[in-house]
Amino acid sequence: FTAYSHLLGAQASTQQCTWIFSPSADGEYHDIASIRGFIDFKRNRPNVPWLLEWAYFTDDDNVPKSLIKVEPIEKREPDQNNPMGVPFYYSFCSKPLPSVISSRKREGRTVHELEEAPIGNTESITCITAQITRDVFKSYRTREDRYREVLVRARTPVERLVFDQIVHLDLIGPHDPELFIFGEFTGYDWSKPAEFRNPHSCLPMSVSIHKLGMGIKATYTPYIQWYTDMIEDVFLKLQWDPSKFRTYRVVIDYPVIPSTVNMRSLLPDKQ
């Protein structure tokens, strides 16, 4: 961790990634919320740019779904300067907001580059983004679509990764999610579903998925003091009932970089 932080010139106390899955209005598809970011992100040397990622969607054949409409969960206030349209979760970002100097498409996903900033703890930031997309991917298992798979990429030196999948009861399949942690030392297949990955790139780590309870209180984590407040705010904004959602969590101290952490769930049968 110390070596990577020095070499790359940046680090954070916590990387947070949360996916929330709710049935669409007609129950045939998913509505998906994605909340992600870094807590206490800082530079260790000057003139270090860094990338933020948005949510990224592919089908079972690893084809990017570029036409999916993705919207910010929290609307921008008139006095908030955000010319690049980054979906900041303003209520849970540090102030002032980080400056973003570019926006571009890479591998079917939109990325933003954080502006270079001074070094040290006094210049650390907390930067969270939050998005919602509706009516995507079948909510039940078919011959073409069997799994719901979510992932987070570890590319930043962090002390811990907190990775949550929060799922509505109607979307929970017959088995608990499976966990895969893939080393990305080849670099070419990070977004592939687990079944199409090279099994030899799976890292032998003693990490498991924690099956937590239902509702907001089940999302508590000692690593992010305001996390339950944030998740409660998401549910309020989206008008979803949190008592009908279960949380699955993975926590990794000092995650390997570069790597990808995947949670794969077999979709339920159509009722």
XYZ file of N, CA and C in Angstrom:
813
model
N 0.835 -1.209 0.000
C 0.000 0.000 0.000
C 0.867 1.256 0.000
N 1.843 1.304 0.891
C 2.725 2.471 0.968
C 3.512 2.654 -0.324
N 3.994 1.551 -0.876
C 4.773 1.636 -2.110
C 3.915 2.126 -3.272
N 2.712 1.552 -3.411
C 1.814 1.980 -4.483
C 1.417 3.444 -4.310
N 1.129 3.849 -3.077
C 0.734 5.236 -2.821
C 1.843 6.200 -3.228
N 3.075 5.813 -2.926
C 4.212 6.663 -3.291
C 4.419 6.665 -4.801
N 4.326 5.486 -5.403
C 4.582 5.370 -6.840
C 3.510 6.080 -7.665
N 2.231 5.840 -7.328
C 1.134 6.421 -8.098
C 0.827 7.850 -7.685
N 1.232 8.219 -6.480
C 1.063 9.597 -6.048
C -0.297 9.931 -5.497
N -1.085 8.915 -5.130
C -2.425 9.169 -4.590
C -2.843 8.000 -3.716
N -3.779 8.258 -2.804
C -4.325 7.216 -1.942
C -5.635 7.708 -1.342
N -6.398 6.777 -0.740
C -7.638 7.132 -0.050
C -7.814 6.192 1.128
N -8.565 6.631 2.120
C -8.830 5.742 3.251
C -9.793 4.638 2.844
N -10.821 4.989 2.047
C -11.851 4.009 1.693
C -12.328 4.228 0.263
N -12.455 3.124 -0.461
C -13.173 3.133 -1.734
C -14.532 2.502 -1.490
N -15.583 3.170 -1.910
C -16.952 2.716 -1.661
C -17.662 2.502 -2.988
N -18.340 1.364 -3.116
C -19.137 1.079 -4.308
C -20.400 0.349 -3.889
N -21.550 0.876 -4.271
C -22.840 0.296 -3.900
C -23.730 0.204 -5.130
N -24.281 -0.977 -5.353
C -25.290 -1.189 -6.390
C -26.605 -1.543 -5.700
N -27.693 -0.892 -6.108
C -29.016 -1.174 -5.550
C -29.936 -1.587 -6.695
N -30.607 -2.722 -6.520
C -31.457 -3.283 -7.567
C -32.905 -3.347 -7.095
N -33.780 -2.700 -7.861
C -35.211 -2.695 -7.569
C -35.964 -3.138 -8.819
N -37.135 -3.779 -8.675
C -37.925 -4.100 -9.867
C -38.392 -2.823 -10.563
N -38.467 -2.872 -11.884
C -39.019 -1.756 -12.636
C -40.514 -1.636 -12.358
N -41.129 -0.608 -12.887
C -42.549 -0.351 -12.613
C -43.429 -1.529 -13.014
N -43.086 -2.212 -14.120
C -43.889 -3.354 -14.561
C -43.350 -4.682 -14.053
N -42.250 -4.660 -13.296
C -41.686 -5.870 -12.726
C -40.879 -6.721 -13.683
N -40.792 -6.329 -14.948
C -40.108 -7.136 -15.952
C -38.605 -6.868 -16.007
N -38.195 -5.716 -15.532
C -36.806 -5.305 -15.672
C -36.268 -4.796 -14.336
N -35.002 -4.385 -14.359
C -34.360 -3.797 -13.187
C -34.360 -2.274 -13.272
N -34.549 -1.620 -12.136
C -34.115 -0.244 -11.927
C -32.847 -0.332 -11.079
N -31.790 0.358 -11.492
C -30.479 0.171 -10.868
C -29.906 1.508 -10.430
N -29.548 1.583 -9.151
C -28.847 2.756 -8.623
C -27.390 2.378 -8.377
N -26.502 3.292 -8.708
C -25.068 3.080 -8.515
C -24.498 4.259 -7.750
N -23.902 3.979 -6.583
C -23.298 5.022 -5.745
C -21.855 4.606 -5.477
N -20.914 5.484 -5.776
C -19.509 5.079 -5.660
C -18.615 6.286 -5.430
N -17.435 6.034 -4.906
C -16.497 7.138 -4.731
C -15.383 6.809 -3.753
N -14.689 7.857 -3.347
C -13.547 7.738 -2.450
C -13.733 8.649 -1.244
N -13.333 8.150 -0.083
C -13.356 8.929 1.153
C -11.910 9.263 1.510
N -11.666 10.535 1.795
C -10.327 11.021 2.171
C -9.285 10.692 1.101
N -9.611 11.055 -0.126
C -8.673 10.894 -1.237
C -7.664 12.033 -1.210
N -6.392 11.706 -1.332
C -5.363 12.748 -1.298
C -4.218 12.397 -2.233
N -3.484 13.434 -2.628
C -2.287 13.252 -3.436
C -1.053 13.225 -2.538
N -0.090 12.410 -2.943
C 1.174 12.321 -2.215
C 2.323 13.001 -2.947
N 2.064 13.424 -4.164
C 3.029 14.242 -4.892
C 2.243 15.175 -5.808
N 2.821 16.289 -6.197
C 2.071 17.285 -6.969
C 1.819 16.838 -8.405
N 0.843 17.517 -9.025
C 0.558 17.344 -10.456
C 0.142 15.920 -10.811
N -0.676 15.316 -9.947
C -1.172 13.964 -10.198
C -2.653 14.040 -10.571
N -3.015 13.788 -11.829
C -4.436 13.703 -12.186
C -4.987 12.341 -11.785
N -6.324 12.235 -11.681
C -6.930 10.942 -11.326
C -8.289 10.828 -11.996
N -8.693 9.599 -12.281
C -9.941 9.375 -12.998
C -11.057 8.947 -12.061
N -12.261 9.446 -12.341
C -13.492 8.960 -11.727
C -14.258 8.184 -12.784
N -14.931 7.103 -12.376
C -15.693 6.303 -13.326
C -17.183 6.427 -13.050
N -17.960 6.299 -14.113
C -19.406 6.200 -13.988
C -19.806 4.727 -14.018
N -21.087 4.486 -13.791
C -21.619 3.131 -13.930
C -21.449 2.661 -15.374
N -21.236 1.364 -15.525
C -20.920 0.771 -16.823
C -21.728 -0.508 -16.942
N -22.431 -0.698 -18.066
C -23.340 -1.826 -18.216
C -22.990 -2.622 -19.468
N -22.988 -3.963 -19.335
C -22.825 -4.839 -20.491
C -23.851 -5.964 -20.400
N -24.097 -6.626 -21.544
C -24.954 -7.801 -21.520
C -24.102 -9.037 -21.263
N -24.726 -10.221 -21.329
C -24.004 -11.454 -21.022
C -22.908 -11.772 -22.040
N -22.967 -11.123 -23.207
C -21.936 -11.315 -24.225
C -20.844 -10.256 -24.141
N -20.865 -9.464 -23.059
C -19.862 -8.429 -22.813
C -19.949 -7.275 -23.812
N -21.146 -7.038 -24.356
C -21.354 -5.915 -25.274
C -21.807 -4.708 -24.454
N -21.085 -3.581 -24.503
C -21.497 -2.402 -23.727
C -22.878 -1.914 -24.139
N -23.693 -1.575 -23.157
C -25.042 -1.052 -23.408
C -24.971 0.471 -23.365
N -24.474 1.036 -24.462
C -24.182 2.469 -24.488
C -25.431 3.330 -24.602
N -26.577 2.760 -24.983
C -27.791 3.550 -25.163
C -28.627 3.642 -23.888
N -28.171 3.023 -22.817
C -28.896 3.108 -21.556
C -28.872 4.543 -21.041
N -30.031 5.033 -20.636
C -30.122 6.397 -20.111
C -29.812 6.377 -18.619
N -28.781 7.100 -18.238
C -28.346 7.174 -16.847
C -28.501 8.610 -16.371
N -29.120 8.788 -15.198
C -29.383 10.121 -14.668
C -28.801 10.261 -13.263
N -28.438 11.468 -12.864
C -27.965 11.677 -11.487
C -29.099 11.501 -10.488
N -28.783 10.953 -9.322
C -29.796 10.791 -8.278
C -30.100 12.121 -7.603
N -29.071 12.944 -7.424
C -29.276 14.253 -6.803
C -29.094 15.348 -7.850
N -30.109 16.171 -8.015
C -30.069 17.234 -9.011
C -29.133 18.352 -8.566
N -28.543 18.999 -9.549
C -27.627 20.105 -9.274
C -28.396 21.369 -8.944
N -27.992 22.034 -7.874
C -28.567 23.332 -7.533
C -27.976 24.412 -8.442
N -28.729 25.501 -8.673
C -28.246 26.544 -9.592
C -26.891 27.126 -9.213
N -26.574 27.148 -7.923
C -25.311 27.762 -7.500
C -24.146 26.774 -7.487
N -24.376 25.542 -7.946
C -23.323 24.536 -7.949
C -22.699 24.453 -9.341
N -21.426 24.740 -9.421
C -20.727 24.763 -10.701
C -20.293 23.349 -11.078
N -20.818 22.831 -12.193
C -20.497 21.472 -12.625
C -20.616 21.400 -14.151
N -19.745 22.092 -14.871
C -19.887 22.178 -16.324
C -19.736 20.849 -17.043
N -19.052 19.889 -16.443
C -18.852 18.594 -17.086
C -20.019 17.634 -16.852
N -20.959 18.029 -16.007
C -22.109 17.171 -15.764
C -21.806 15.921 -14.970
N -20.804 15.967 -14.115
C -20.482 14.815 -13.269
C -21.645 14.576 -12.303
N -22.108 13.325 -12.151
C -23.252 13.055 -11.272
C -22.853 13.038 -9.796
N -22.312 14.144 -9.316
C -21.911 14.223 -7.914
C -23.105 13.984 -6.997
N -22.842 13.289 -5.884
C -23.829 13.215 -4.805
C -23.459 14.364 -3.872
N -23.974 15.548 -4.198
C -23.510 16.792 -3.584
C -23.572 16.758 -2.059
N -24.629 16.148 -1.523
C -24.829 16.154 -0.070
C -23.751 15.383 0.675
N -23.002 14.528 -0.032
C -22.028 13.672 0.640
C -20.615 13.838 0.073
N -20.407 14.888 -0.705
C -19.066 15.249 -1.158
C -18.508 16.342 -0.253
N -17.198 16.383 -0.157
C -16.573 17.476 0.585
C -16.703 18.765 -0.219
N -16.561 19.877 0.481
C -16.655 21.195 -0.143
C -15.295 21.891 -0.055
N -14.894 22.585 -1.108
C -15.576 22.722 -2.398
C -15.493 21.431 -3.203
N -16.366 21.316 -4.212
C -16.343 20.141 -5.065
C -15.023 20.064 -5.824
N -14.562 18.842 -6.085
C -13.341 18.722 -6.886
C -13.568 19.237 -8.302
N -12.529 19.800 -8.881
C -12.610 20.301 -10.254
C -12.350 19.155 -11.230
N -13.167 19.114 -12.285
C -13.030 18.095 -13.320
C -12.622 18.790 -14.607
N -11.580 18.289 -15.243
C -11.032 19.019 -16.386
C -11.267 18.334 -17.718
N -11.759 17.110 -17.729
C -12.030 16.463 -19.009
C -13.073 15.385 -18.825
N -13.702 15.026 -19.933
C -14.705 13.972 -19.935
C -14.572 13.232 -21.250
N -14.523 11.910 -21.190
C -14.349 11.170 -22.433
C -14.890 9.760 -22.274
N -15.133 9.124 -23.408
C -15.595 7.748 -23.439
C -14.401 6.817 -23.565
N -14.407 5.772 -22.733
C -13.378 4.745 -22.826
C -14.031 3.396 -22.598
N -13.838 2.459 -23.551
C -14.349 1.099 -23.407
C -15.840 1.097 -23.108
N -16.584 2.013 -23.727
C -18.019 2.060 -23.532
C -18.466 2.740 -22.266
N -17.587 3.379 -21.535
C -17.955 4.040 -20.290
C -17.462 5.478 -20.312
N -18.141 6.334 -19.591
C -17.728 7.721 -19.472
C -16.825 7.864 -18.264
N -15.712 8.548 -18.446
C -14.809 8.801 -17.326
C -14.526 10.294 -17.245
N -14.245 10.751 -16.031
C -13.890 12.141 -15.800
C -12.543 12.189 -15.092
N -11.775 13.203 -15.428
C -10.452 13.353 -14.835
C -10.464 14.465 -13.795
N -10.064 14.112 -12.583
C -9.946 15.115 -11.530
C -8.745 16.012 -11.800
N -8.941 17.281 -11.581
C -7.866 18.238 -11.796
C -6.736 18.001 -10.799
N -5.534 18.285 -11.238
C -4.384 18.196 -10.342
C -4.599 19.115 -9.143
N -4.144 18.657 -7.972
C -4.395 19.408 -6.737
C -3.177 19.313 -5.828
N -3.091 20.181 -4.824
C -1.963 20.145 -3.887
C -1.922 18.841 -3.100
N -0.783 18.576 -2.501
C -0.581 17.332 -1.762
C -0.955 17.520 -0.293
N -1.113 16.367 0.411
C -1.262 16.400 1.861
C -2.672 16.208 2.370
N -2.767 15.950 3.689
C -4.050 15.678 4.325
C -5.004 16.865 4.268
N -4.486 18.073 4.350
C -5.376 19.242 4.368
C -6.072 19.443 3.031
N -5.562 18.819 1.973
C -6.177 18.942 0.654
C -6.965 17.687 0.274
N -7.202 16.793 1.232
C -7.933 15.563 0.922
C -9.393 15.871 0.614
N -10.019 15.026 -0.188
C -11.410 15.228 -0.590
C -12.193 13.934 -0.411
N -13.496 14.084 -0.271
C -14.428 12.963 -0.363
C -15.306 13.225 -1.573
N -15.289 12.306 -2.510
C -15.983 12.498 -3.783
C -16.869 11.292 -4.058
N -18.183 11.503 -4.068
C -19.162 10.442 -4.283
C -20.012 10.806 -5.493
N -20.257 9.833 -6.366
C -21.196 10.011 -7.470
C -22.366 9.054 -7.284
N -23.529 9.434 -7.821
C -24.738 8.621 -7.647
C -25.600 8.741 -8.893
N -25.990 7.582 -9.449
C -26.761 7.551 -10.690
C -27.890 6.536 -10.602
N -28.897 6.723 -11.444
C -30.027 5.805 -11.526
C -30.327 5.535 -12.996
N -30.580 4.291 -13.326
C -31.062 3.925 -14.654
C -32.241 2.982 -14.472
N -33.199 3.072 -15.375
C -34.456 2.339 -15.200
C -34.749 1.442 -16.404
N -35.487 0.362 -16.097
C -35.983 -0.551 -17.136
C -34.850 -1.154 -17.961
N -33.870 -1.739 -17.271
C -32.756 -2.376 -17.967
C -32.579 -3.813 -17.472
N -32.292 -4.704 -18.360
C -31.999 -6.107 -18.081
C -33.198 -6.819 -17.432
N -33.500 -7.981 -17.942
C -34.616 -8.772 -17.434
C -34.439 -9.067 -15.941
N -35.539 -9.036 -15.225
C -35.479 -9.269 -13.783
C -35.553 -10.754 -13.432
N -35.755 -11.608 -14.436
C -35.840 -13.043 -14.182
C -34.931 -13.780 -15.165
N -34.675 -15.039 -14.853
C -33.718 -15.831 -15.611
C -34.307 -16.301 -16.944
N -33.525 -16.155 -18.004
C -33.881 -16.667 -19.325
C -32.698 -17.463 -19.868
N -32.866 -18.056 -21.030
C -31.770 -18.805 -21.630
C -30.596 -17.887 -21.954
N -30.902 -16.654 -22.356
C -29.854 -15.705 -22.733
C -29.277 -14.963 -21.526
N -30.092 -14.736 -20.516
C -29.662 -13.967 -19.338
C -29.883 -14.804 -18.088
N -28.795 -15.270 -17.504
C -28.896 -16.127 -16.323
C -28.451 -15.425 -15.045
N -27.496 -14.504 -15.177
C -26.871 -13.927 -13.989
C -27.038 -12.412 -13.937
N -27.049 -11.922 -12.719
C -26.834 -10.499 -12.452
C -25.452 -10.398 -11.818
N -24.578 -9.675 -12.461
C -23.202 -9.602 -11.980
C -22.793 -8.145 -11.823
N -22.251 -7.814 -10.663
C -21.786 -6.452 -10.398
C -20.312 -6.515 -10.028
N -19.611 -5.450 -10.346
C -18.177 -5.450 -10.072
C -17.716 -4.059 -9.687
N -16.563 -4.035 -9.064
C -15.871 -2.787 -8.755
C -14.403 -2.994 -9.096
N -13.812 -1.976 -9.697
C -12.406 -2.047 -10.086
C -11.537 -1.406 -9.007
N -10.512 -2.106 -8.599
C -9.542 -1.564 -7.642
C -8.345 -1.051 -8.430
N -8.251 0.270 -8.526
C -7.164 0.905 -9.279
C -6.442 1.963 -8.443
N -6.967 2.246 -7.267
C -6.435 3.300 -6.409
C -5.938 2.682 -5.105
N -4.775 3.041 -4.610
C -4.332 2.535 -3.309
C -5.278 3.014 -2.201
N -5.943 2.074 -1.546
C -6.870 2.412 -0.464
C -6.628 1.476 0.716
N -7.005 1.943 1.899
C -6.874 1.109 3.091
C -7.939 0.031 3.141
N -9.090 0.309 2.525
C -10.146 -0.706 2.482
C -11.108 -0.405 1.346
N -11.745 -1.469 0.891
C -12.814 -1.392 -0.100
C -14.097 -1.874 0.549
N -15.171 -1.074 0.465
C -16.496 -1.463 0.952
C -17.403 -1.567 -0.270
N -17.844 -2.781 -0.566
C -18.569 -3.093 -1.804
C -19.899 -3.733 -1.432
N -20.997 -3.051 -1.712
C -22.336 -3.522 -1.350
C -23.185 -3.792 -2.586
N -23.985 -4.838 -2.484
C -25.070 -5.102 -3.421
C -26.350 -5.171 -2.589
N -27.291 -4.267 -2.849
C -28.529 -4.178 -2.077
C -29.672 -4.539 -3.022
N -30.388 -5.622 -2.714
C -31.287 -6.233 -3.691
C -32.696 -6.367 -3.123
N -33.682 -5.988 -3.933
C -35.085 -6.175 -3.567
C -35.395 -7.668 -3.470
N -36.259 -8.038 -2.544
C -36.589 -9.447 -2.326
C -37.075 -10.136 -3.597
N -37.817 -9.413 -4.438
C -38.355 -10.021 -5.656
C -37.271 -10.342 -6.681
N -36.078 -9.798 -6.490
C -34.993 -10.003 -7.449
C -33.917 -10.946 -6.929
N -34.107 -11.481 -5.729
C -33.130 -12.407 -5.154
C -33.363 -13.800 -5.723
N -32.307 -14.400 -6.257
C -32.409 -15.712 -6.877
C -32.367 -16.846 -5.869
N -32.245 -18.088 -6.363
C -32.299 -19.254 -5.474
C -31.047 -19.455 -4.628
N -29.951 -18.780 -4.966
C -28.694 -18.952 -4.232
C -28.123 -17.590 -3.846
N -27.315 -17.585 -2.793
C -26.608 -16.360 -2.430
C -25.563 -16.034 -3.502
N -25.146 -14.776 -3.593
C -24.153 -14.399 -4.610
C -22.827 -15.132 -4.422
N -22.122 -15.294 -5.536
C -20.761 -15.837 -5.537
C -19.772 -14.675 -5.651
N -18.583 -14.886 -5.110
C -17.555 -13.850 -5.136
C -16.369 -14.306 -5.982
N -15.909 -13.398 -6.845
C -14.708 -13.624 -7.643
C -13.824 -12.387 -7.530
N -12.530 -12.598 -7.334
C -11.568 -11.495 -7.326
C -10.509 -11.821 -8.371
N -10.474 -11.017 -9.425
C -9.589 -11.280 -10.547
C -8.435 -10.291 -10.568
N -7.214 -10.813 -10.696
C -6.080 -9.947 -10.955
C -6.151 -9.412 -12.373
N -5.798 -8.155 -12.556
C -5.910 -7.518 -13.871
C -4.538 -7.283 -14.488
N -3.676 -8.240 -14.360
C -2.311 -8.041 -14.836
C -2.195 -8.245 -16.339
N -3.230 -8.840 -16.963
C -3.277 -8.880 -18.425
C -3.943 -7.626 -18.961
N -4.976 -7.133 -18.256
C -5.541 -5.832 -18.568
C -6.570 -5.790 -19.667
N -6.926 -6.921 -20.290
C -7.775 -6.856 -21.468
C -9.207 -7.344 -21.242
N -9.488 -7.968 -20.126
C -10.802 -8.601 -19.991
C -11.493 -8.256 -18.684
N -11.225 -7.058 -18.120
C -11.740 -6.722 -16.799
C -13.257 -6.721 -16.741
N -13.935 -6.379 -17.847
C -15.390 -6.234 -17.803
C -16.134 -7.504 -18.178
N -15.424 -8.575 -18.498
C -16.097 -9.804 -18.897
C -16.819 -10.445 -17.713
N -17.980 -11.101 -17.958
C -18.600 -11.896 -16.904
C -17.635 -12.963 -16.402
N -17.819 -13.367 -15.155
C -16.878 -14.290 -14.522
C -16.721 -15.589 -15.301
N -17.811 -16.082 -15.916
C -17.729 -17.366 -16.599
C -16.860 -17.303 -17.855
N -16.593 -16.094 -18.363
C -15.763 -15.945 -19.556
C -14.341 -15.499 -19.231
N -14.029 -15.361 -17.958
C -12.695 -14.932 -17.569
C -11.755 -16.128 -17.499
N -10.476 -15.848 -17.603
C -9.465 -16.877 -17.405
C -9.471 -17.276 -15.929
N -9.828 -18.522 -15.593
C -9.917 -18.904 -14.174
C -8.593 -18.779 -13.438
N -7.486 -18.802 -14.164
C -6.179 -18.709 -13.514
C -5.869 -17.296 -13.041
N -6.690 -16.308 -13.463
C -6.476 -14.941 -12.986
C -7.244 -14.657 -11.698
N -7.994 -15.650 -11.191
C -8.733 -15.484 -9.934
C -7.741 -15.559 -8.767
N -7.759 -14.561 -7.905
C -6.780 -14.461 -6.827
C -7.208 -15.291 -5.618
N -6.288 -16.032 -4.991
C -6.612 -16.869 -3.826
C -6.629 -16.042 -2.545
N -7.717 -15.322 -2.319
C -7.811 -14.436 -1.159
C -8.885 -14.934 -0.196
N -8.631 -14.770 1.107
C -9.579 -15.195 2.147
C -10.596 -14.087 2.395
N -11.490 -13.913 1.438
C -12.528 -12.884 1.495
C -13.853 -13.551 1.184
N -14.920 -13.111 1.846
C -16.238 -13.692 1.606
C -17.294 -12.597 1.555
N -18.469 -12.972 1.071
C -19.610 -12.066 1.038
C -20.376 -12.201 2.348
N -20.663 -11.079 2.988
C -21.451 -11.071 4.218
C -22.913 -10.812 3.861
N -23.764 -11.754 4.226
C -25.204 -11.618 3.993
C -25.796 -10.892 5.191
N -26.131 -9.624 4.998
C -26.627 -8.795 6.083
C -28.151 -8.810 6.103
N -28.734 -7.985 6.953
C -30.175 -8.008 7.129
C -30.912 -7.149 6.118
N -32.169 -6.841 6.486
C -33.036 -6.033 5.637
C -33.075 -4.604 6.172
N -33.306 -3.662 5.274
C -33.537 -2.289 5.705
C -32.273 -1.468 5.858
N -32.462 -0.213 6.257
C -31.375 0.755 6.341
C -30.356 0.384 7.409
N -30.810 -0.043 8.589
C -29.879 -0.329 9.680
C -28.874 -1.411 9.309
N -29.267 -2.321 8.431
C -28.367 -3.406 8.032
C -27.177 -2.903 7.227
N -27.250 -1.684 6.716
C -26.161 -1.166 5.887
C -25.058 -0.484 6.697
N -25.185 -0.441 8.002
C -24.177 0.244 8.834
C -22.778 -0.317 8.582
N -21.808 0.569 8.513
C -20.403 0.182 8.460
C -19.589 1.149 9.309
N -18.672 0.651 10.120
C -17.859 1.550 10.948
C -16.850 2.354 10.135
N -16.658 1.995 8.880
C -15.638 2.652 8.070
C -16.125 3.953 7.435
N -17.457 4.114 7.323
C -18.023 5.332 6.735
C -19.152 5.765 7.658
N -18.902 6.730 8.513
C -19.850 7.074 9.575
C -21.206 7.517 9.034
N -21.233 8.150 7.884
C -22.475 8.694 7.331
C -23.092 7.780 6.273
N -22.614 6.546 6.180
C -23.060 5.661 5.101
C -24.556 5.351 5.188
N -25.051 5.028 6.385
C -26.483 4.727 6.498
C -27.326 5.952 6.159
N -26.853 7.141 6.526
C -27.582 8.358 6.151
C -27.646 8.501 4.633
N -26.554 8.189 3.970
C -26.522 8.295 2.513
C -27.465 7.292 1.857
N -27.427 6.040 2.316
C -28.300 5.026 1.729
C -29.767 5.360 2.003
N -30.056 5.847 3.194
C -31.429 6.261 3.491
C -31.865 7.382 2.554
N -30.975 8.313 2.277
C -31.294 9.413 1.371
C -31.556 8.903 -0.044
N -30.788 7.913 -0.491
C -31.023 7.315 -1.806
C -32.432 6.742 -1.888
N -32.811 5.973 -0.875
C -34.138 5.359 -0.892
C -35.242 6.410 -0.845
N -35.036 7.469 -0.091
C -36.027 8.543 -0.049
C -36.169 9.213 -1.411
N -35.058 9.500 -2.048
C -35.101 10.172 -3.347
C -35.744 9.295 -4.418
N -35.496 7.996 -4.356
C -36.027 7.086 -5.369
C -37.391 6.517 -4.998
N -37.849 6.827 -3.771
C -39.162 6.379 -3.285
C -39.275 4.852 -3.304
N -38.220 4.203 -2.818
C -38.213 2.761 -2.640
C -38.334 2.447 -1.154
N -38.936 1.312 -0.835
C -39.125 0.887 0.553
C -37.929 0.047 0.991
N -37.039 0.563 1.837
C -35.814 -0.172 2.195
C -36.071 -1.463 2.962
N -37.232 -1.591 3.595
C -37.513 -2.806 4.367
C -37.631 -4.036 3.470
N -37.729 -3.843 2.160
C -37.870 -4.951 1.216
C -36.552 -5.287 0.521
N -35.447 -4.726 1.026
C -34.146 -4.918 0.382
C -33.161 -5.569 1.346
N -32.384 -6.517 0.814
C -31.323 -7.174 1.583
C -29.958 -6.701 1.083
N -29.019 -6.583 2.032
C -27.669 -6.125 1.712
C -26.683 -7.290 1.725
N -25.869 -7.359 0.686
C -24.735 -8.283 0.612
C -23.468 -7.428 0.543
N -22.476 -7.750 1.362
C -21.312 -6.862 1.483
C -19.994 -7.626 1.392
N -19.036 -6.991 0.733
C -17.651 -7.453 0.704
C -16.776 -6.317 1.222
N -15.925 -6.612 2.199
C -14.952 -5.639 2.709
C -13.561 -6.240 2.525
N -12.685 -5.492 1.875
C -11.319 -5.955 1.631
C -10.351 -4.893 2.133
N -9.475 -5.287 3.028
C -8.413 -4.388 3.476
C -7.274 -4.409 2.461
N -6.824 -3.237 2.080
C -5.709 -3.078 1.148
C -5.880 -3.974 -0.088
N -6.928 -3.733 -0.879
C -7.173 -4.582 -2.049
C -6.005 -4.548 -3.031
N -5.799 -5.680 -3.677
C -4.756 -5.787 -4.694
C -5.083 -4.837 -5.844
N -4.095 -4.110 -6.322
C -4.283 -3.298 -7.518
C -3.215 -3.667 -8.552
N -3.687 -3.849 -9.810
C -5.064 -3.730 -10.276
C -5.820 -5.048 -10.120
N -7.087 -4.956 -9.731
C -7.940 -6.136 -9.634
C -9.392 -5.723 -9.814
N -10.240 -6.712 -10.028
C -11.680 -6.495 -10.147
C -12.384 -7.443 -9.195
N -13.302 -6.919 -8.401
C -14.072 -7.712 -7.446
C -15.483 -7.866 -8.001
N -15.917 -9.114 -8.188
C -17.210 -9.408 -8.804
C -18.122 -10.126 -7.818
N -19.393 -9.737 -7.783
C -20.444 -10.513 -7.123
C -21.411 -10.984 -8.204
N -21.598 -12.297 -8.292
C -22.471 -12.870 -9.322
C -23.642 -13.589 -8.672
N -24.858 -13.280 -9.140
C -26.080 -13.856 -8.577
C -26.894 -14.503 -9.689
N -27.350 -15.723 -9.449
C -28.275 -16.368 -10.377
C -29.624 -15.672 -10.275
N -30.167 -15.252 -11.412
C -31.445 -14.545 -11.407
C -32.580 -15.475 -10.983
N -33.659 -14.936 -10.426
C -34.793 -15.778 -10.036
C -35.575 -16.253 -11.253
N -36.350 -17.318 -11.061
C -37.293 -17.752 -12.087
C -38.430 -16.748 -12.197
N -39.044 -16.700 -13.371
C -40.201 -15.830 -13.548
C -41.376 -16.394 -12.769
N -42.014 -15.529 -11.978
C -43.124 -15.971 -11.138
C -44.400 -16.143 -11.973
